[in-house]
mmCIF file of C-alpha atoms in Angstrom:
data_model
loop_
_atom_site.group_PDB
_atom_site.id
_atom_site.type_symbol
_atom_site.label_atom_id
_atom_site.label_comp_id
_atom_site.label_asym_id
_atom_site.label_seq_id
_atom_site.Cartn_x
_atom_site.Cartn_y
_atom_site.Cartn_z
ATOM 1 C CA MET A 1 -5.427 13.593 41.042
ATOM 2 C CA SER A 2 -4.352 11.306 38.237
ATOM 3 C CA GLY A 3 -4.482 12.488 34.629
ATOM 4 C CA PRO A 4 -6.369 10.990 31.687
ATOM 5 C CA LEU A 5 -5.833 7.311 30.887
ATOM 6 C CA VAL A 6 -4.216 7.376 27.458
ATOM 7 C CA GLY A 7 -3.996 4.289 25.264
ATOM 8 C CA VAL A 8 -2.253 3.707 21.924
ATOM 9 C CA TYR A 9 -3.717 1.351 19.319
ATOM 10 C CA PRO A 10 -1.018 0.781 16.655
ATOM 11 C CA GLY A 11 -1.344 -0.799 13.235
ATOM 12 C CA THR A 12 -0.670 -0.422 9.540
ATOM 13 C CA PHE A 13 -4.407 -0.064 8.738
ATOM 14 C CA ASP A 14 -3.858 -0.933 5.079
ATOM 15 C CA PRO A 15 -6.817 -0.598 4.871
ATOM 16 C CA ILE A 16 -8.809 -0.141 8.081
ATOM 17 C CA THR A 17 -11.333 -2.982 8.424
ATOM 18 C CA ASN A 18 -14.460 -3.640 10.437
ATOM 19 C CA GLY A 19 -12.231 -5.683 12.739
ATOM 20 C CA HIS A 20 -10.153 -2.593 13.473
ATOM 21 C CA ARG A 21 -13.324 -0.581 14.081
ATOM 22 C CA ASP A 22 -14.481 -3.210 16.563
ATOM 23 C CA ILE A 23 -11.258 -2.952 18.594
ATOM 24 C CA ILE A 24 -11.282 0.861 18.429
ATOM 25 C CA GLY A 25 -14.824 1.042 19.782
ATOM 26 C CA ARG A 26 -14.046 -1.279 22.665
ATOM 27 C CA ALA A 27 -10.705 0.392 23.435
ATOM 28 C CA CYS A 28 -12.598 3.664 23.854
ATOM 29 C CA LYS A 29 -14.489 2.054 26.751
ATOM 30 C CA VAL A 30 -11.311 1.477 28.767
ATOM 31 C CA THR A 31 -9.450 4.730 27.993
ATOM 32 C CA SER A 32 -10.224 8.396 28.329
ATOM 33 C CA LYS A 33 -8.066 9.159 25.288
ATOM 34 C CA LEU A 34 -7.153 6.767 22.472
ATOM 35 C CA VAL A 35 -4.363 7.519 20.013
ATOM 36 C CA ILE A 36 -4.645 5.445 16.834
ATOM 37 C CA ALA A 37 -1.042 5.106 15.641
ATOM 38 C CA VAL A 38 -0.740 4.466 11.901
ATOM 39 C CA ALA A 39 2.646 2.887 11.135
ATOM 40 C CA ARG A 40 4.429 3.825 7.952
ATOM 41 C CA ASN A 41 5.764 0.244 7.605
ATOM 42 C CA ALA A 42 7.392 0.737 4.226
ATOM 43 C CA GLY A 43 8.890 -2.753 4.596
ATOM 44 C CA LYS A 44 5.439 -4.282 4.333
ATOM 45 C CA GLY A 45 4.861 -2.621 0.964
ATOM 46 C CA PRO A 46 1.555 -0.989 1.944
ATOM 47 C CA LEU A 47 -1.059 -0.577 -0.755
ATOM 48 C CA PHE A 48 -2.128 2.865 0.457
ATOM 49 C CA SER A 49 0.211 5.739 1.274
ATOM 50 C CA ILE A 50 0.588 6.857 4.879
ATOM 51 C CA ASP A 51 -1.494 9.968 4.186
ATOM 52 C CA GLU A 52 -4.281 7.887 2.624
ATOM 53 C CA ARG A 53 -4.336 5.492 5.570
ATOM 54 C CA VAL A 54 -4.459 8.291 8.140
ATOM 55 C CA GLU A 55 -7.289 9.923 6.196
ATOM 56 C CA MET A 56 -9.228 6.657 5.963
ATOM 57 C CA VAL A 57 -8.937 6.026 9.703
ATOM 58 C CA ARG A 58 -10.075 9.557 10.484
ATOM 59 C CA ASP A 59 -13.033 9.188 8.143
ATOM 60 C CA GLU A 60 -14.009 5.875 9.730
ATOM 61 C CA ILE A 61 -13.958 7.073 13.334
ATOM 62 C CA GLY A 62 -15.846 10.252 12.446
ATOM 63 C CA GLY A 63 -19.194 8.505 12.727
ATOM 64 C CA MET A 64 -18.305 6.053 15.517
ATOM 65 C CA ASP A 65 -19.542 6.029 19.093
ATOM 66 C CA THR A 66 -16.353 6.657 21.079
ATOM 67 C CA HIS A 67 -18.122 6.350 24.453
ATOM 68 C CA GLY A 68 -16.930 9.767 25.537
ATOM 69 C CA ALA A 69 -13.261 9.084 24.853
ATOM 70 C CA GLU A 70 -11.134 11.531 22.918
ATOM 71 C CA VAL A 71 -9.708 9.905 19.775
ATOM 72 C CA GLU A 72 -6.671 11.122 17.845
ATOM 73 C CA VAL A 73 -5.107 9.646 14.694
ATOM 74 C CA ARG A 74 -1.370 10.074 14.125
ATOM 75 C CA ALA A 75 1.264 8.582 11.834
ATOM 76 C CA PHE A 76 4.499 7.262 13.322
ATOM 77 C CA ASP A 77 7.721 5.681 12.110
ATOM 78 C CA ASN A 78 9.786 5.398 15.289
ATOM 79 C CA LEU A 79 9.988 2.778 18.037
ATOM 80 C CA LEU A 80 6.473 2.107 19.304
ATOM 81 C CA ILE A 81 7.438 2.458 22.959
ATOM 82 C CA ASP A 82 9.039 5.832 22.203
ATOM 83 C CA PHE A 83 5.839 6.916 20.459
ATOM 84 C CA CYS A 84 3.785 5.856 23.510
ATOM 85 C CA ASN A 85 5.979 8.053 25.700
ATOM 86 C CA GLU A 86 5.624 10.960 23.271
ATOM 87 C CA VAL A 87 1.831 10.953 23.599
ATOM 88 C CA GLY A 88 1.825 10.165 27.330
ATOM 89 C CA ALA A 89 0.263 6.714 26.978
ATOM 90 C CA SER A 90 0.292 4.124 29.739
ATOM 91 C CA LEU A 91 -1.664 1.466 27.826
ATOM 92 C CA LEU A 92 -0.754 -0.303 24.592
ATOM 93 C CA ILE A 93 -3.875 -1.790 22.971
ATOM 94 C CA ARG A 94 -3.504 -4.922 20.866
ATOM 95 C CA GLY A 95 -6.258 -6.858 19.131
ATOM 96 C CA LEU A 96 -6.308 -10.650 19.027
ATOM 97 C CA ARG A 97 -8.222 -12.425 16.260
ATOM 98 C CA ALA A 98 -7.342 -16.034 17.037
ATOM 99 C CA VAL A 99 -5.025 -18.244 19.076
ATOM 100 C CA SER A 100 -2.509 -18.080 16.211
ATOM 101 C CA ASP A 101 -1.972 -14.369 16.967
ATOM 102 C CA PHE A 102 -1.099 -14.958 20.600
ATOM 103 C CA GLU A 103 2.476 -16.290 20.308
ATOM 104 C CA TYR A 104 3.649 -13.288 18.286
ATOM 105 C CA GLU A 105 1.744 -10.802 20.454
ATOM 106 C CA PHE A 106 3.067 -12.424 23.636
ATOM 107 C CA GLN A 107 6.645 -11.985 22.413
ATOM 108 C CA MET A 108 5.983 -8.362 21.459
ATOM 109 C CA ALA A 109 4.389 -7.623 24.838
ATOM 110 C CA ALA A 110 7.365 -9.121 26.675
ATOM 111 C CA MET A 111 9.808 -7.100 24.576
ATOM 112 C CA ASN A 112 7.873 -3.867 25.111
ATOM 113 C CA ALA A 113 7.724 -4.520 28.867
ATOM 114 C CA ARG A 114 11.499 -4.925 28.865
ATOM 115 C CA LEU A 115 11.885 -1.597 27.048
ATOM 116 C CA ASP A 116 9.525 0.283 29.369
ATOM 117 C CA SER A 117 7.796 -1.475 32.273
ATOM 118 C CA ARG A 118 5.540 1.521 32.912
ATOM 119 C CA ILE A 119 3.523 0.818 29.751
ATOM 120 C CA GLU A 120 1.054 -2.068 30.085
ATOM 121 C CA THR A 121 -0.111 -4.119 27.105
ATOM 122 C CA VAL A 122 -3.866 -4.786 27.028
ATOM 123 C CA PHE A 123 -5.208 -7.513 24.735
ATOM 124 C CA LEU A 124 -8.737 -7.173 23.364
ATOM 125 C CA MET A 125 -10.294 -10.179 21.668
ATOM 126 C CA ALA A 126 -12.063 -9.393 18.427
ATOM 127 C CA SER A 127 -15.785 -10.055 18.455
ATOM 128 C CA GLU A 128 -16.925 -13.344 16.962
ATOM 129 C CA ARG A 129 -18.073 -11.796 13.671
ATOM 130 C CA GLN A 130 -14.750 -10.010 13.116
ATOM 131 C CA GLN A 131 -12.207 -12.627 14.225
ATOM 132 C CA PHE A 132 -11.319 -13.841 10.721
ATOM 133 C CA ILE A 133 -10.863 -10.424 9.097
ATOM 134 C CA SER A 134 -7.377 -9.202 8.175
ATOM 135 C CA SER A 135 -6.298 -6.332 5.935
ATOM 136 C CA ARG A 136 -4.217 -8.781 3.918
ATOM 137 C CA PHE A 137 -7.183 -10.958 3.009
ATOM 138 C CA VAL A 138 -9.388 -7.954 2.322
ATOM 139 C CA LYS A 139 -6.870 -6.633 -0.218
ATOM 140 C CA GLU A 140 -6.576 -9.992 -1.941
ATOM 141 C CA ILE A 141 -10.323 -10.624 -2.049
ATOM 142 C CA GLY A 142 -10.747 -7.178 -3.572
ATOM 143 C CA ARG A 143 -7.974 -7.799 -6.088
ATOM 144 C CA LEU A 144 -9.631 -11.032 -7.184
ATOM 145 C CA GLY A 145 -12.986 -9.331 -7.657
ATOM 146 C CA GLY A 146 -14.653 -10.666 -4.504
ATOM 147 C CA ASP A 147 -17.261 -8.850 -2.440
ATOM 148 C CA ILE A 148 -15.538 -7.047 0.469
ATOM 149 C CA SER A 149 -18.545 -5.025 1.603
ATOM 150 C CA SER A 150 -18.960 -7.066 4.802
ATOM 151 C CA PHE A 151 -15.303 -6.607 5.810
ATOM 152 C CA VAL A 152 -14.807 -2.866 5.335
ATOM 153 C CA SER A 153 -16.933 0.246 5.050
ATOM 154 C CA PRO A 154 -18.271 1.205 1.576
ATOM 155 C CA ALA A 155 -15.781 4.092 1.366
ATOM 156 C CA VAL A 156 -12.803 1.784 1.930
ATOM 157 C CA ALA A 157 -14.153 -0.801 -0.504
ATOM 158 C CA GLU A 158 -14.377 1.806 -3.243
ATOM 159 C CA ARG A 159 -10.802 2.937 -2.680
ATOM 160 C CA LEU A 160 -9.508 -0.625 -2.716
ATOM 161 C CA ARG A 161 -11.159 -1.527 -6.014
ATOM 162 C CA ASP A 162 -9.347 1.332 -7.712
ATOM 163 C CA HIS A 163 -5.992 -0.349 -7.031
ATOM 164 C CA TYR A 164 -6.843 -3.780 -8.416
ATOM 165 C CA PRO A 165 -8.821 -3.718 -11.676
ATOM 166 C CA VAL A 166 -10.327 -7.091 -12.567
ATOM 167 C CA LEU A 167 -11.847 -7.799 -15.979
ATOM 168 C CA TYR A 168 -15.086 -9.620 -16.781
ATOM 169 C CA THR A 169 -16.792 -9.422 -13.408
ATOM 170 C CA GLY A 170 -20.494 -10.097 -13.066
ATOM 171 C CA ASP A 171 -23.205 -7.568 -12.304
ATOM 172 C CA ASN A 172 -22.387 -7.834 -8.594
ATOM 173 C CA GLY A 173 -18.644 -7.358 -9.151
ATOM 174 C CA LEU A 174 -17.755 -11.028 -8.517
ATOM 175 C CA VAL A 175 -15.803 -13.529 -10.620
ATOM 176 C CA ALA A 176 -16.288 -17.248 -11.133
ATOM 177 C CA HIS A 177 -13.625 -19.956 -11.479
ATOM 178 C CA GLU A 178 -11.061 -17.737 -13.181
ATOM 179 C CA CYS A 179 -10.319 -14.056 -12.789
ATOM 180 C CA ILE A 180 -8.432 -11.824 -15.182
ATOM 181 C CA ILE A 181 -6.142 -9.387 -13.363
ATOM 182 C CA ASP A 182 -5.435 -6.352 -15.505
ATOM 183 C CA VAL A 183 -1.727 -5.489 -15.225
ATOM 184 C CA ARG A 184 -1.859 -2.883 -17.997
ATOM 185 C CA PRO A 185 -2.455 0.115 -15.668
ATOM 186 C CA LEU A 186 0.543 -0.996 -13.579
ATOM 187 C CA THR A 187 2.648 -1.302 -16.730
ATOM 188 C CA GLN A 188 1.604 2.146 -17.875
ATOM 189 C CA ALA A 189 2.444 3.682 -14.490
ATOM 190 C CA THR A 190 5.705 1.863 -13.736
ATOM 191 C CA GLY A 191 6.953 0.113 -16.883
ATOM 192 C CA VAL A 192 6.702 -3.261 -15.120
ATOM 193 C CA THR A 193 5.157 -5.761 -17.531
ATOM 194 C CA VAL A 194 2.900 -8.745 -17.075
ATOM 195 C CA ASP A 195 5.931 -10.932 -17.843
ATOM 196 C CA ASP A 196 7.906 -9.277 -15.047
ATOM 197 C CA VAL A 197 5.141 -9.943 -12.513
ATOM 198 C CA ALA A 198 4.723 -13.555 -13.623
ATOM 199 C CA LYS A 199 8.462 -14.282 -13.525
ATOM 200 C CA ARG A 200 8.860 -12.575 -10.143
ATOM 201 C CA LEU A 201 6.186 -14.883 -8.725
ATOM 202 C CA ILE A 202 8.619 -17.742 -9.381
ATOM 203 C CA ASP A 203 11.069 -16.126 -6.935
ATOM 204 C CA TYR A 204 8.264 -16.284 -4.365
ATOM 205 C CA GLY A 205 7.802 -20.013 -5.024
ATOM 206 C CA PHE A 206 4.761 -19.921 -7.312
ATOM 207 C CA HIS A 207 4.163 -21.237 -10.800
ATOM 208 C CA ALA A 208 3.687 -18.278 -13.123
ATOM 209 C CA PRO A 209 -0.007 -17.717 -13.949
ATOM 210 C CA THR A 210 -1.365 -17.748 -17.487
ATOM 211 C CA MET A 211 -0.132 -14.563 -19.158
ATOM 212 C CA SER A 212 -1.892 -12.421 -21.751
ATOM 213 C CA PHE A 213 -4.794 -14.810 -22.267
ATOM 214 C CA PRO A 214 -7.501 -14.143 -23.127
ATOM 215 C CA VAL A 215 -6.472 -10.465 -22.933
ATOM 216 C CA ALA A 216 -2.952 -9.203 -23.671
ATOM 217 C CA GLY A 217 -1.238 -7.641 -20.656
ATOM 218 C CA THR A 218 -3.250 -9.543 -18.049
ATOM 219 C CA LEU A 219 -2.772 -12.482 -15.681
ATOM 220 C CA MET A 220 -5.343 -15.251 -15.339
ATOM 221 C CA VAL A 221 -5.557 -16.635 -11.809
ATOM 222 C CA GLU A 222 -7.791 -19.467 -10.623
ATOM 223 C CA PRO A 223 -8.599 -18.550 -6.996
ATOM 224 C CA THR A 224 -11.031 -21.429 -6.516
ATOM 225 C CA GLU A 225 -8.414 -24.158 -6.782
ATOM 226 C CA SER A 226 -8.007 -26.377 -3.710
ATOM 227 C CA GLU A 227 -5.187 -24.607 -1.866
ATOM 228 C CA ASP A 228 -5.172 -24.422 1.915
ATOM 229 C CA LEU A 229 -5.503 -21.168 3.816
ATOM 230 C CA ALA A 230 -1.782 -20.890 4.528
ATOM 231 C CA GLU A 231 -0.935 -21.102 0.822
ATOM 232 C CA LEU A 232 -3.565 -18.521 -0.065
ATOM 233 C CA GLU A 233 -2.130 -16.204 2.553
ATOM 234 C CA ARG A 234 1.353 -16.734 1.125
ATOM 235 C CA PHE A 235 0.075 -15.816 -2.343
ATOM 236 C CA VAL A 236 -1.523 -12.666 -0.933
ATOM 237 C CA GLU A 237 1.769 -11.694 0.673
ATOM 238 C CA ALA A 238 3.641 -12.243 -2.593
ATOM 239 C CA MET A 239 1.260 -10.194 -4.727
ATOM 240 C CA ILE A 240 1.286 -7.288 -2.277
ATOM 241 C CA ALA A 241 5.089 -7.339 -2.123
ATOM 242 C CA ILE A 242 5.391 -7.469 -5.926
ATOM 243 C CA LYS A 243 3.054 -4.482 -6.234
ATOM 244 C CA ALA A 244 5.311 -2.576 -3.826
ATOM 245 C CA GLU A 245 8.392 -3.517 -5.874
ATOM 246 C CA ALA A 246 6.696 -2.296 -9.049
ATOM 247 C CA ASP A 247 5.775 0.976 -7.365
ATOM 248 C CA ALA A 248 9.424 1.396 -6.345
ATOM 249 C CA VAL A 249 10.427 1.043 -10.011
ATOM 250 C CA GLY A 250 7.804 3.626 -10.934
ATOM 251 C CA ARG A 251 9.216 6.053 -8.351
ATOM 252 C CA GLY A 252 12.715 5.660 -9.814
ATOM 253 C CA GLU A 253 14.164 3.803 -6.826
ATOM 254 C CA PHE A 254 15.295 1.044 -9.202
ATOM 255 C CA PRO A 255 16.336 1.433 -12.869
ATOM 256 C CA ALA A 256 13.713 0.254 -15.335
ATOM 257 C CA ASP A 257 16.166 -2.259 -16.834
ATOM 258 C CA ASP A 258 17.786 -3.488 -13.594
ATOM 259 C CA ASN A 259 15.361 -4.307 -10.796
ATOM 260 C CA PRO A 260 14.079 -7.393 -8.930
ATOM 261 C CA LEU A 261 11.195 -7.854 -11.378
ATOM 262 C CA ARG A 262 12.986 -7.354 -14.683
ATOM 263 C CA ASN A 263 15.763 -9.773 -13.633
ATOM 264 C CA ALA A 264 13.408 -12.440 -12.264
ATOM 265 C CA PRO A 265 13.565 -15.297 -11.706
ATOM 266 C CA HIS A 266 16.831 -15.481 -9.763
ATOM 267 C CA THR A 267 18.642 -18.830 -9.688
ATOM 268 C CA ALA A 268 21.154 -19.962 -7.071
ATOM 269 C CA GLU A 269 23.890 -19.603 -9.694
ATOM 270 C CA SER A 270 22.908 -16.005 -10.454
ATOM 271 C CA ILE A 271 23.395 -14.857 -6.857
ATOM 272 C CA ALA A 272 26.570 -16.868 -6.233
ATOM 273 C CA VAL A 273 28.665 -14.639 -8.476
ATOM 274 C CA GLY A 274 31.689 -12.994 -6.900
ATOM 275 C CA GLU A 275 30.570 -9.407 -7.490
ATOM 276 C CA TRP A 276 26.956 -8.319 -7.180
ATOM 277 C CA THR A 277 26.346 -5.236 -9.324
ATOM 278 C CA HIS A 278 22.573 -4.849 -9.087
ATOM 279 C CA PRO A 279 20.963 -1.945 -7.149
ATOM 280 C CA TYR A 280 19.175 -4.397 -4.845
ATOM 281 C CA SER A 281 20.617 -6.981 -2.476
ATOM 282 C CA ARG A 282 21.031 -10.707 -3.006
ATOM 283 C CA GLU A 283 18.614 -11.215 -0.119
ATOM 284 C CA GLN A 284 15.938 -9.129 -1.789
ATOM 285 C CA ALA A 285 16.467 -11.090 -4.991
ATOM 286 C CA VAL A 286 15.838 -14.553 -3.554
ATOM 287 C CA PHE A 287 14.249 -13.988 -0.129
ATOM 288 C CA PRO A 288 11.819 -11.102 -0.762
ATOM 289 C CA VAL A 289 9.701 -12.355 2.156
ATOM 290 C CA HIS A 290 11.152 -13.922 5.293
ATOM 291 C CA SER A 291 9.105 -17.141 5.062
ATOM 292 C CA LEU A 292 11.140 -18.181 2.001
ATOM 293 C CA VAL A 293 14.296 -18.648 4.076
ATOM 294 C CA ARG A 294 13.108 -22.120 5.106
ATOM 295 C CA THR A 295 10.870 -23.039 2.188
ATOM 296 C CA LYS A 296 12.702 -21.595 -0.828
ATOM 297 C CA TYR A 297 12.065 -23.128 -4.242
ATOM 298 C CA TRP A 298 15.117 -22.524 -6.416
ATOM 299 C CA PRO A 299 14.259 -22.151 -10.118
ATOM 300 C CA PRO A 300 16.739 -24.112 -12.265
ATOM 301 C CA VAL A 301 16.853 -21.583 -15.131
ATOM 302 C CA ARG A 302 16.440 -17.870 -15.605
ATOM 303 C CA ARG A 303 14.180 -16.070 -18.062
ATOM 304 C CA VAL A 304 14.377 -17.211 -21.670
ATOM 305 C CA ASP A 305 13.679 -15.173 -24.772
ATOM 306 C CA GLN A 306 9.908 -15.195 -24.334
ATOM 307 C CA ALA A 307 8.175 -16.602 -27.455
ATOM 308 C CA TYR A 308 11.329 -17.110 -29.523
ATOM 309 C CA GLY A 309 11.101 -20.883 -29.213
ATOM 310 C CA ASP A 310 7.468 -20.836 -30.334
ATOM 311 C CA ARG A 311 8.332 -18.948 -33.496
ATOM 312 C CA ASN A 312 11.663 -20.548 -34.404
ATOM 313 C CA LEU A 313 12.790 -24.133 -34.773
ATOM 314 C CA VAL A 314 15.433 -24.739 -32.115
ATOM 315 C CA CYS A 315 17.194 -28.095 -31.795
ATOM 316 C CA ALA A 316 19.346 -28.829 -28.779
ATOM 317 C CA CYS A 317 20.164 -32.379 -29.816
ATOM 318 C CA PRO A 318 23.563 -33.491 -31.195
ATOM 319 C CA PRO A 319 24.070 -33.214 -35.005
ATOM 320 C CA VAL A 320 23.116 -36.181 -37.157
ATOM 321 C CA GLU A 321 26.797 -36.877 -37.776
ATOM 322 C CA ALA A 322 27.265 -37.738 -34.131
ATOM 323 C CA PHE A 323 25.124 -40.840 -34.608
ATOM 324 C CA ALA A 324 27.022 -42.118 -37.683
#
């Protein structure tokens, strides 16, 4: 007699969304035991710690209809196929939101089949209402003061808001044309300043937002400008990565006076030096996300002395005698 049909549903779950819940509920219909595998994924710079994400997933499935399937939540940081073997899984559950997901998932499925042909990958299409939801967009909408109640459970929404304080929201928590992102709590916790965040955005290929106006220590972002979805997603990726870099400074992984944010922006000249003495790599300096390898904007100059030029008369032109 064959044993239970065990499936593994892996993900970062940073945070768990209604889209994840949809896949979990449907995966329970085709397995007798489902192991929800929460990846540490430190390289992604997760907003929530691994313990927080495991706790959130457990809280979310506590009230779900699992259709008689046993559900277990576990963290993992090893090869996914090895983890599947550890828990005795024969199915690897993957959710598909749109056609754009398929190419990547197809490659992953082929690679996993090469590593262990006994484990089958099963694709589950997200339901129509959940197809557009991603953890990345949920975090950014929350950071910009948008309403995320239809994307995640109320408990997750409350946790997310605590990470991204936004000033001057309306009665319903929303913002209008401009939103004021309060960087002061981040500065207090890590020492990373609003200037550091703004200058680091240049390394990611963005124009630095308005700094310290109308409130000192904040960034003013205009999320309603006419950027396409791909550019918005790129901005989300940059802000999440910068938050992770700041947290690393706060944990002492980088010195407060020598880190990717304090030294930003990085020019081509600055990384072409013979000896690199910083505690982070050249690659991390100029290619903090992989997409920049092909689309890198190289800033022509590094950071200047902040408001010195506004407060002092500086002339770079030749002396009057040169025109005599």
